[in-house]
Amino acid sequence: FGDERLLSLVLENLLDNAWKFTKNREAARIEFGAEPGPEEIACFVRDNGAGFDMTYASKLFQPFQRLHKLEEFPGTGIGLATVKRIIERHGGRVWIEGAMNHGTTAHFAIPRSTEEEK
C-alpha cells in the first residue's frame, strides 16, 4: 500500500525521535500501534518523553525547526519534515500531540490501495 523503503524511513524517524526524547526517563516507554480501517491505515508512535508545548505544534514539521535545545537533544531538525513529506506523497496525513514532560504521540494515516491501482 506504499513505498516500503519510504514508509520504513517514516517509522525509523518517529522511533528515533521517541528514543531520543525518552532517553533521560528512568522508565522510558515507547509504543507503536496500527489500526487498519476500510479507507486508510492509521498508525502511531507514543512515548513518555520530554513532550512539547502544543502552542508550537505548527513548527514541528518545518525543516530545521527545533523545540528543544541542541545540547539537550541533538539532531538536525529534519526528521519530522521528512516524515511529513513522505506521508503526504502517499496521499496521507500526519499530526502530533504532546504536552511538556508528558510525552508525545505522532500519528499518521495513509489511504489503502485500491485493486485498480495494483
mmCIF file of N, CA and C in Angstrom:
data_model
loop_
_atom_site.group_PDB
_atom_site.id
_atom_site.type_symbol
_atom_site.label_atom_id
_atom_site.label_comp_id
_atom_site.label_asym_id
_atom_site.label_seq_id
_atom_site.Cartn_x
_atom_site.Cartn_y
_atom_site.Cartn_z
ATOM 1 N N PHE A 1 0.813 -1.199 0.000
ATOM 2 C CA PHE A 1 0.000 0.000 0.000
ATOM 3 C C PHE A 1 0.852 1.257 0.000
ATOM 4 N N GLY A 2 2.108 1.114 -0.338
ATOM 5 C CA GLY A 2 3.001 2.260 -0.401
ATOM 6 C C GLY A 2 4.424 1.812 -0.639
ATOM 7 N N ASP A 3 5.303 2.781 -0.738
ATOM 8 C CA ASP A 3 6.724 2.519 -0.940
ATOM 9 C C ASP A 3 7.322 2.035 0.386
ATOM 10 N N GLU A 4 7.666 0.756 0.445
ATOM 11 C CA GLU A 4 8.167 0.163 1.699
ATOM 12 C C GLU A 4 9.392 0.879 2.239
ATOM 13 N N ARG A 5 10.298 1.258 1.356
ATOM 14 C CA ARG A 5 11.528 1.927 1.782
ATOM 15 C C ARG A 5 11.210 3.268 2.443
ATOM 16 N N LEU A 6 10.321 4.040 1.820
ATOM 17 C CA LEU A 6 9.977 5.345 2.376
ATOM 18 C C LEU A 6 9.167 5.217 3.669
ATOM 19 N N LEU A 7 8.249 4.269 3.704
ATOM 20 C CA LEU A 7 7.457 4.085 4.923
ATOM 21 C C LEU A 7 8.319 3.559 6.069
ATOM 22 N N SER A 8 9.331 2.775 5.746
ATOM 23 C CA SER A 8 10.293 2.338 6.773
ATOM 24 C C SER A 8 11.048 3.535 7.332
ATOM 25 N N LEU A 9 11.369 4.483 6.462
ATOM 26 C CA LEU A 9 12.056 5.701 6.896
ATOM 27 C C LEU A 9 11.162 6.520 7.833
ATOM 28 N N VAL A 10 9.865 6.557 7.557
ATOM 29 C CA VAL A 10 8.915 7.242 8.445
ATOM 30 C C VAL A 10 8.986 6.630 9.841
ATOM 31 N N LEU A 11 8.853 5.311 9.908
ATOM 32 C CA LEU A 11 8.890 4.641 11.218
ATOM 33 C C LEU A 11 10.236 4.817 11.902
ATOM 34 N N GLU A 12 11.305 4.741 11.131
ATOM 35 C CA GLU A 12 12.642 4.931 11.699
ATOM 36 C C GLU A 12 12.769 6.317 12.324
ATOM 37 N N ASN A 13 12.323 7.346 11.613
ATOM 38 C CA ASN A 13 12.399 8.716 12.134
ATOM 39 C C ASN A 13 11.546 8.889 13.386
ATOM 40 N N LEU A 14 10.329 8.366 13.365
ATOM 41 C CA LEU A 14 9.448 8.525 14.524
ATOM 42 C C LEU A 14 9.960 7.753 15.738
ATOM 43 N N LEU A 15 10.455 6.542 15.511
ATOM 44 C CA LEU A 15 11.004 5.760 16.626
ATOM 45 C C LEU A 15 12.304 6.363 17.151
ATOM 46 N N ASP A 16 13.147 6.889 16.249
ATOM 47 C CA ASP A 16 14.374 7.576 16.681
ATOM 48 C C ASP A 16 14.038 8.773 17.566
ATOM 49 N N ASN A 17 13.032 9.554 17.155
ATOM 50 C CA ASN A 17 12.617 10.700 17.970
ATOM 51 C C ASN A 17 12.124 10.242 19.334
ATOM 52 N N ALA A 18 11.296 9.211 19.344
ATOM 53 C CA ALA A 18 10.772 8.707 20.619
ATOM 54 C C ALA A 18 11.919 8.270 21.527
ATOM 55 N N TRP A 19 12.881 7.564 20.961
ATOM 56 C CA TRP A 19 14.032 7.112 21.748
ATOM 57 C C TRP A 19 14.829 8.304 22.276
ATOM 58 N N LYS A 20 15.091 9.262 21.395
ATOM 59 C CA LYS A 20 15.888 10.427 21.780
ATOM 60 C C LYS A 20 15.240 11.192 22.942
ATOM 61 N N PHE A 21 13.926 11.387 22.866
ATOM 62 C CA PHE A 21 13.256 12.211 23.864
ATOM 63 C C PHE A 21 12.849 11.450 25.124
ATOM 64 N N THR A 22 13.066 10.132 25.160
ATOM 65 C CA THR A 22 12.809 9.365 26.387
ATOM 66 C C THR A 22 14.092 8.912 27.067
ATOM 67 N N LYS A 23 15.235 9.174 26.453
ATOM 68 C CA LYS A 23 16.497 8.630 26.982
ATOM 69 C C LYS A 23 16.800 9.069 28.414
ATOM 70 N N ASN A 24 16.276 10.207 28.837
ATOM 71 C CA ASN A 24 16.534 10.685 30.196
ATOM 72 C C ASN A 24 15.494 10.208 31.206
ATOM 73 N N ARG A 25 14.532 9.451 30.763
ATOM 74 C CA ARG A 25 13.486 8.932 31.655
ATOM 75 C C ARG A 25 13.990 7.690 32.383
ATOM 76 N N GLU A 26 13.675 7.593 33.644
ATOM 77 C CA GLU A 26 14.065 6.412 34.413
ATOM 78 C C GLU A 26 13.345 5.172 33.880
ATOM 79 N N ALA A 27 12.084 5.332 33.538
ATOM 80 C CA ALA A 27 11.293 4.219 32.988
ATOM 81 C C ALA A 27 10.711 4.662 31.648
ATOM 82 N N ALA A 28 11.554 4.625 30.621
ATOM 83 C CA ALA A 28 11.118 5.052 29.287
ATOM 84 C C ALA A 28 10.094 4.072 28.734
ATOM 85 N N ARG A 29 9.109 4.621 28.020
ATOM 86 C CA ARG A 29 8.085 3.785 27.395
ATOM 87 C C ARG A 29 7.842 4.298 25.979
ATOM 88 N N ILE A 30 7.946 3.405 25.007
ATOM 89 C CA ILE A 30 7.667 3.735 23.612
ATOM 90 C C ILE A 30 6.693 2.688 23.096
ATOM 91 N N GLU A 31 5.614 3.147 22.493
ATOM 92 C CA GLU A 31 4.602 2.242 21.950
ATOM 93 C C GLU A 31 4.406 2.529 20.467
ATOM 94 N N PHE A 32 4.104 1.479 19.717
ATOM 95 C CA PHE A 32 3.723 1.617 18.315
ATOM 96 C C PHE A 32 2.414 0.877 18.132
ATOM 97 N N GLY A 33 1.528 1.448 17.364
ATOM 98 C CA GLY A 33 0.267 0.772 17.091
ATOM 99 C C GLY A 33 -0.228 1.105 15.703
ATOM 100 N N ALA A 34 -1.062 0.230 15.175
ATOM 101 C CA ALA A 34 -1.666 0.440 13.859
ATOM 102 C C ALA A 34 -3.119 0.011 13.926
ATOM 103 N N GLU A 35 -3.954 0.748 13.235
ATOM 104 C CA GLU A 35 -5.370 0.430 13.187
ATOM 105 C C GLU A 35 -5.838 0.482 11.740
ATOM 106 N N PRO A 36 -5.924 -0.679 11.108
ATOM 107 C CA PRO A 36 -6.391 -0.704 9.723
ATOM 108 C C PRO A 36 -7.888 -0.403 9.654
ATOM 109 N N GLY A 37 -8.248 0.537 8.827
ATOM 110 C CA GLY A 37 -9.650 0.856 8.596
ATOM 111 C C GLY A 37 -10.009 0.551 7.152
ATOM 112 N N PRO A 38 -11.257 0.706 6.794
ATOM 113 C CA PRO A 38 -11.667 0.387 5.428
ATOM 114 C C PRO A 38 -11.054 1.316 4.380
ATOM 115 N N GLU A 39 -10.798 2.562 4.740
ATOM 116 C CA GLU A 39 -10.295 3.550 3.784
ATOM 117 C C GLU A 39 -8.810 3.858 3.961
ATOM 118 N N GLU A 40 -8.320 3.722 5.186
ATOM 119 C CA GLU A 40 -6.935 4.078 5.463
ATOM 120 C C GLU A 40 -6.377 3.213 6.586
ATOM 121 N N ILE A 41 -5.064 3.269 6.702
ATOM 122 C CA ILE A 41 -4.376 2.608 7.804
ATOM 123 C C ILE A 41 -3.782 3.714 8.669
ATOM 124 N N ALA A 42 -4.173 3.741 9.934
ATOM 125 C CA ALA A 42 -3.688 4.758 10.861
ATOM 126 C C ALA A 42 -2.676 4.121 11.810
ATOM 127 N N CYS A 43 -1.571 4.815 12.030
ATOM 128 C CA CYS A 43 -0.507 4.318 12.908
ATOM 129 C C CYS A 43 -0.112 5.412 13.893
ATOM 130 N N PHE A 44 0.522 4.994 14.977
ATOM 131 C CA PHE A 44 1.028 5.977 15.929
ATOM 132 C C PHE A 44 2.294 5.462 16.591
ATOM 133 N N VAL A 45 3.122 6.414 17.041
ATOM 134 C CA VAL A 45 4.266 6.139 17.909
ATOM 135 C C VAL A 45 4.078 7.055 19.115
ATOM 136 N N ARG A 46 4.010 6.456 20.302
ATOM 137 C CA ARG A 46 3.758 7.207 21.534
ATOM 138 C C ARG A 46 4.918 6.989 22.500
ATOM 139 N N ASP A 47 5.303 8.059 23.193
ATOM 140 C CA ASP A 47 6.355 7.927 24.200
ATOM 141 C C ASP A 47 5.994 8.732 25.442
ATOM 142 N N ASN A 48 6.731 8.503 26.494
ATOM 143 C CA ASN A 48 6.538 9.249 27.740
ATOM 144 C C ASN A 48 7.727 10.174 27.994
ATOM 145 N N GLY A 49 8.279 10.709 26.919
ATOM 146 C CA GLY A 49 9.478 11.535 26.996
ATOM 147 C C GLY A 49 9.227 12.989 27.332
ATOM 148 N N ALA A 50 10.099 13.838 26.816
ATOM 149 C CA ALA A 50 10.111 15.260 27.150
ATOM 150 C C ALA A 50 8.846 15.990 26.730
ATOM 151 N N GLY A 51 8.189 15.529 25.664
ATOM 152 C CA GLY A 51 6.997 16.208 25.181
ATOM 153 C C GLY A 51 7.321 17.590 24.640
ATOM 154 N N PHE A 52 6.281 18.372 24.389
ATOM 155 C CA PHE A 52 6.458 19.726 23.870
ATOM 156 C C PHE A 52 5.199 20.528 24.148
ATOM 157 N N ASP A 53 5.324 21.830 24.021
ATOM 158 C CA ASP A 53 4.204 22.745 24.214
ATOM 159 C C ASP A 53 3.409 22.795 22.911
ATOM 160 N N MET A 54 2.137 22.403 22.939
ATOM 161 C CA MET A 54 1.304 22.356 21.736
ATOM 162 C C MET A 54 1.174 23.718 21.057
ATOM 163 N N THR A 55 1.494 24.792 21.756
ATOM 164 C CA THR A 55 1.474 26.122 21.151
ATOM 165 C C THR A 55 2.386 26.171 19.932
ATOM 166 N N TYR A 56 3.440 25.360 19.957
ATOM 167 C CA TYR A 56 4.433 25.373 18.884
ATOM 168 C C TYR A 56 4.281 24.203 17.913
ATOM 169 N N ALA A 57 3.174 23.502 17.968
ATOM 170 C CA ALA A 57 2.970 22.311 17.133
ATOM 171 C C ALA A 57 3.120 22.601 15.642
ATOM 172 N N SER A 58 2.718 23.778 15.190
ATOM 173 C CA SER A 58 2.796 24.090 13.756
ATOM 174 C C SER A 58 4.234 24.146 13.255
ATOM 175 N N LYS A 59 5.196 24.336 14.139
ATOM 176 C CA LYS A 59 6.604 24.404 13.740
ATOM 177 C C LYS A 59 7.247 23.027 13.572
ATOM 178 N N LEU A 60 6.636 22.006 14.137
ATOM 179 C CA LEU A 60 7.268 20.688 14.196
ATOM 180 C C LEU A 60 7.649 20.113 12.840
ATOM 181 N N PHE A 61 6.865 20.374 11.813
ATOM 182 C CA PHE A 61 7.106 19.762 10.513
ATOM 183 C C PHE A 61 7.904 20.654 9.566
ATOM 184 N N GLN A 62 8.367 21.790 10.049
ATOM 185 C CA GLN A 62 9.192 22.670 9.226
ATOM 186 C C GLN A 62 10.648 22.234 9.332
ATOM 187 N N PRO A 63 11.358 22.200 8.187
ATOM 188 C CA PRO A 63 12.766 21.772 8.225
ATOM 189 C C PRO A 63 13.600 22.654 9.156
ATOM 190 N N PHE A 64 14.489 22.008 9.878
ATOM 191 C CA PHE A 64 15.466 22.651 10.762
ATOM 192 C C PHE A 64 14.838 23.369 11.955
ATOM 193 N N GLN A 65 13.585 23.080 12.264
ATOM 194 C CA GLN A 65 12.934 23.661 13.441
ATOM 195 C C GLN A 65 13.176 22.754 14.642
ATOM 196 N N ARG A 66 13.441 23.362 15.757
ATOM 197 C CA ARG A 66 13.681 22.610 16.991
ATOM 198 C C ARG A 66 12.881 23.265 18.109
ATOM 199 N N LEU A 67 12.313 22.447 18.971
ATOM 200 C CA LEU A 67 11.583 22.971 20.121
ATOM 201 C C LEU A 67 12.356 22.767 21.417
ATOM 202 N N HIS A 68 13.487 22.076 21.325
ATOM 203 C CA HIS A 68 14.343 21.829 22.489
ATOM 204 C C HIS A 68 15.763 22.265 22.138
ATOM 205 N N LYS A 69 16.551 22.555 23.146
ATOM 206 C CA LYS A 69 17.937 22.975 22.922
ATOM 207 C C LYS A 69 18.758 21.840 22.319
ATOM 208 N N LEU A 70 19.654 22.197 21.401
ATOM 209 C CA LEU A 70 20.515 21.227 20.732
ATOM 210 C C LEU A 70 21.356 20.445 21.744
ATOM 211 N N GLU A 71 21.846 21.131 22.776
ATOM 212 C CA GLU A 71 22.678 20.467 23.784
ATOM 213 C C GLU A 71 21.881 19.405 24.541
ATOM 214 N N GLU A 72 20.605 19.657 24.697
ATOM 215 C CA GLU A 72 19.738 18.749 25.452
ATOM 216 C C GLU A 72 19.365 17.514 24.620
ATOM 217 N N PHE A 73 18.998 17.750 23.364
ATOM 218 C CA PHE A 73 18.584 16.674 22.459
ATOM 219 C C PHE A 73 19.183 16.938 21.082
ATOM 220 N N PRO A 74 20.311 16.311 20.739
ATOM 221 C CA PRO A 74 20.958 16.562 19.455
ATOM 222 C C PRO A 74 20.101 16.104 18.278
ATOM 223 N N GLY A 75 20.354 16.698 17.129
ATOM 224 C CA GLY A 75 19.652 16.323 15.904
ATOM 225 C C GLY A 75 19.669 17.471 14.918
ATOM 226 N N THR A 76 19.280 17.171 13.691
ATOM 227 C CA THR A 76 19.325 18.175 12.624
ATOM 228 C C THR A 76 18.035 18.966 12.485
ATOM 229 N N GLY A 77 16.928 18.424 12.974
ATOM 230 C CA GLY A 77 15.652 19.113 12.819
ATOM 231 C C GLY A 77 14.977 18.841 11.486
ATOM 232 N N ILE A 78 15.400 17.785 10.787
ATOM 233 C CA ILE A 78 14.751 17.476 9.501
ATOM 234 C C ILE A 78 13.925 16.190 9.531
ATOM 235 N N GLY A 79 13.977 15.448 10.615
ATOM 236 C CA GLY A 79 13.282 14.162 10.690
ATOM 237 C C GLY A 79 11.784 14.269 10.480
ATOM 238 N N LEU A 80 11.120 15.165 11.201
ATOM 239 C CA LEU A 80 9.667 15.283 11.077
ATOM 240 C C LEU A 80 9.259 15.919 9.752
ATOM 241 N N ALA A 81 10.093 16.800 9.218
ATOM 242 C CA ALA A 81 9.812 17.364 7.890
ATOM 243 C C ALA A 81 9.852 16.255 6.845
ATOM 244 N N THR A 82 10.794 15.340 6.998
ATOM 245 C CA THR A 82 10.902 14.193 6.093
ATOM 246 C C THR A 82 9.679 13.295 6.231
ATOM 247 N N VAL A 83 9.267 13.032 7.457
ATOM 248 C CA VAL A 83 8.076 12.214 7.712
ATOM 249 C C VAL A 83 6.860 12.821 7.011
ATOM 250 N N LYS A 84 6.666 14.112 7.193
ATOM 251 C CA LYS A 84 5.508 14.795 6.592
ATOM 252 C C LYS A 84 5.529 14.675 5.073
ATOM 253 N N ARG A 85 6.681 14.886 4.511
ATOM 254 C CA ARG A 85 6.803 14.835 3.049
ATOM 255 C C ARG A 85 6.475 13.441 2.511
ATOM 256 N N ILE A 86 6.972 12.419 3.171
ATOM 257 C CA ILE A 86 6.727 11.041 2.728
ATOM 258 C C ILE A 86 5.248 10.685 2.869
ATOM 259 N N ILE A 87 4.662 11.009 4.010
ATOM 260 C CA ILE A 87 3.252 10.667 4.229
ATOM 261 C C ILE A 87 2.367 11.413 3.234
ATOM 262 N N GLU A 88 2.637 12.673 2.998
ATOM 263 C CA GLU A 88 1.842 13.427 2.028
ATOM 264 C C GLU A 88 2.036 12.888 0.616
ATOM 265 N N ARG A 89 3.223 12.420 0.307
ATOM 266 C CA ARG A 89 3.478 11.809 -1.003
ATOM 267 C C ARG A 89 2.609 10.563 -1.194
ATOM 268 N N HIS A 90 2.282 9.909 -0.099
ATOM 269 C CA HIS A 90 1.417 8.731 -0.140
ATOM 270 C C HIS A 90 -0.069 9.105 -0.038
ATOM 271 N N GLY A 91 -0.372 10.402 -0.089
ATOM 272 C CA GLY A 91 -1.761 10.848 -0.012
ATOM 273 C C GLY A 91 -2.325 10.825 1.392
ATOM 274 N N GLY A 92 -1.441 10.799 2.386
ATOM 275 C CA GLY A 92 -1.879 10.687 3.771
ATOM 276 C C GLY A 92 -1.772 11.981 4.547
ATOM 277 N N ARG A 93 -1.910 11.838 5.845
ATOM 278 C CA ARG A 93 -1.837 12.990 6.749
ATOM 279 C C ARG A 93 -1.046 12.586 7.984
ATOM 280 N N VAL A 94 -0.446 13.575 8.627
ATOM 281 C CA VAL A 94 0.371 13.326 9.812
ATOM 282 C C VAL A 94 0.112 14.448 10.809
ATOM 283 N N TRP A 95 0.068 14.092 12.100
ATOM 284 C CA TRP A 95 -0.125 15.090 13.139
ATOM 285 C C TRP A 95 0.508 14.579 14.433
ATOM 286 N N ILE A 96 0.804 15.529 15.308
ATOM 287 C CA ILE A 96 1.483 15.181 16.561
ATOM 288 C C ILE A 96 0.776 15.865 17.723
ATOM 289 N N GLU A 97 0.651 15.130 18.819
ATOM 290 C CA GLU A 97 0.074 15.658 20.051
ATOM 291 C C GLU A 97 1.087 15.447 21.169
ATOM 292 N N GLY A 98 1.122 16.379 22.092
ATOM 293 C CA GLY A 98 2.051 16.218 23.203
ATOM 294 C C GLY A 98 1.807 17.236 24.291
ATOM 295 N N ALA A 99 2.520 17.071 25.372
ATOM 296 C CA ALA A 99 2.481 18.008 26.490
ATOM 297 C C ALA A 99 3.854 17.982 27.147
ATOM 298 N N MET A 100 4.310 19.137 27.579
ATOM 299 C CA MET A 100 5.620 19.230 28.227
ATOM 300 C C MET A 100 5.733 18.225 29.369
ATOM 301 N N ASN A 101 6.808 17.464 29.333
ATOM 302 C CA ASN A 101 7.121 16.460 30.354
ATOM 303 C C ASN A 101 6.099 15.325 30.470
ATOM 304 N N HIS A 102 5.234 15.194 29.474
ATOM 305 C CA HIS A 102 4.239 14.120 29.488
ATOM 306 C C HIS A 102 4.246 13.312 28.202
ATOM 307 N N GLY A 103 5.251 13.507 27.370
ATOM 308 C CA GLY A 103 5.377 12.682 26.184
ATOM 309 C C GLY A 103 4.693 13.227 24.947
ATOM 310 N N THR A 104 4.813 12.433 23.905
ATOM 311 C CA THR A 104 4.345 12.817 22.576
ATOM 312 C C THR A 104 3.724 11.606 21.896
ATOM 313 N N THR A 105 2.711 11.871 21.083
ATOM 314 C CA THR A 105 2.161 10.839 20.211
ATOM 315 C C THR A 105 2.168 11.379 18.792
ATOM 316 N N ALA A 106 2.884 10.683 17.918
ATOM 317 C CA ALA A 106 2.927 11.034 16.494
ATOM 318 C C ALA A 106 1.989 10.082 15.764
ATOM 319 N N HIS A 107 1.064 10.648 15.002
ATOM 320 C CA HIS A 107 0.084 9.865 14.252
ATOM 321 C C HIS A 107 0.309 10.064 12.761
ATOM 322 N N PHE A 108 0.051 9.028 11.994
ATOM 323 C CA PHE A 108 -0.049 9.205 10.547
ATOM 324 C C PHE A 108 -1.064 8.219 10.004
ATOM 325 N N ALA A 109 -1.677 8.603 8.895
ATOM 326 C CA ALA A 109 -2.666 7.746 8.250
ATOM 327 C C ALA A 109 -2.445 7.839 6.750
ATOM 328 N N ILE A 110 -2.459 6.693 6.103
ATOM 329 C CA ILE A 110 -2.321 6.671 4.645
ATOM 330 C C ILE A 110 -3.465 5.850 4.058
ATOM 331 N N PRO A 111 -3.929 6.269 2.882
ATOM 332 C CA PRO A 111 -5.036 5.547 2.261
ATOM 333 C C PRO A 111 -4.620 4.140 1.854
ATOM 334 N N ARG A 112 -5.582 3.239 1.888
ATOM 335 C CA ARG A 112 -5.353 1.880 1.380
ATOM 336 C C ARG A 112 -5.327 1.944 -0.144
ATOM 337 N N SER A 113 -4.544 1.080 -0.747
ATOM 338 C CA SER A 113 -4.534 0.979 -2.205
ATOM 339 C C SER A 113 -5.825 0.322 -2.659
ATOM 340 N N THR A 114 -6.295 0.738 -3.814
ATOM 341 C CA THR A 114 -7.456 0.069 -4.397
ATOM 342 C C THR A 114 -6.963 -0.987 -5.365
ATOM 343 N N GLU A 115 -7.787 -1.938 -5.678
ATOM 344 C CA GLU A 115 -7.407 -3.011 -6.604
ATOM 345 C C GLU A 115 -7.029 -2.440 -7.968
ATOM 346 N N GLU A 116 -7.689 -1.348 -8.391
ATOM 347 C CA GLU A 116 -7.405 -0.756 -9.699
ATOM 348 C C GLU A 116 -5.993 -0.189 -9.774
ATOM 349 N N GLU A 117 -5.424 0.228 -8.632
ATOM 350 C CA GLU A 117 -4.091 0.815 -8.618
ATOM 351 C C GLU A 117 -3.000 -0.229 -8.752
ATOM 352 N N LYS A 118 -3.321 -1.491 -8.492
ATOM 353 C CA LYS A 118 -2.307 -2.547 -8.500
ATOM 354 C C LYS A 118 -1.980 -2.992 -9.899
#
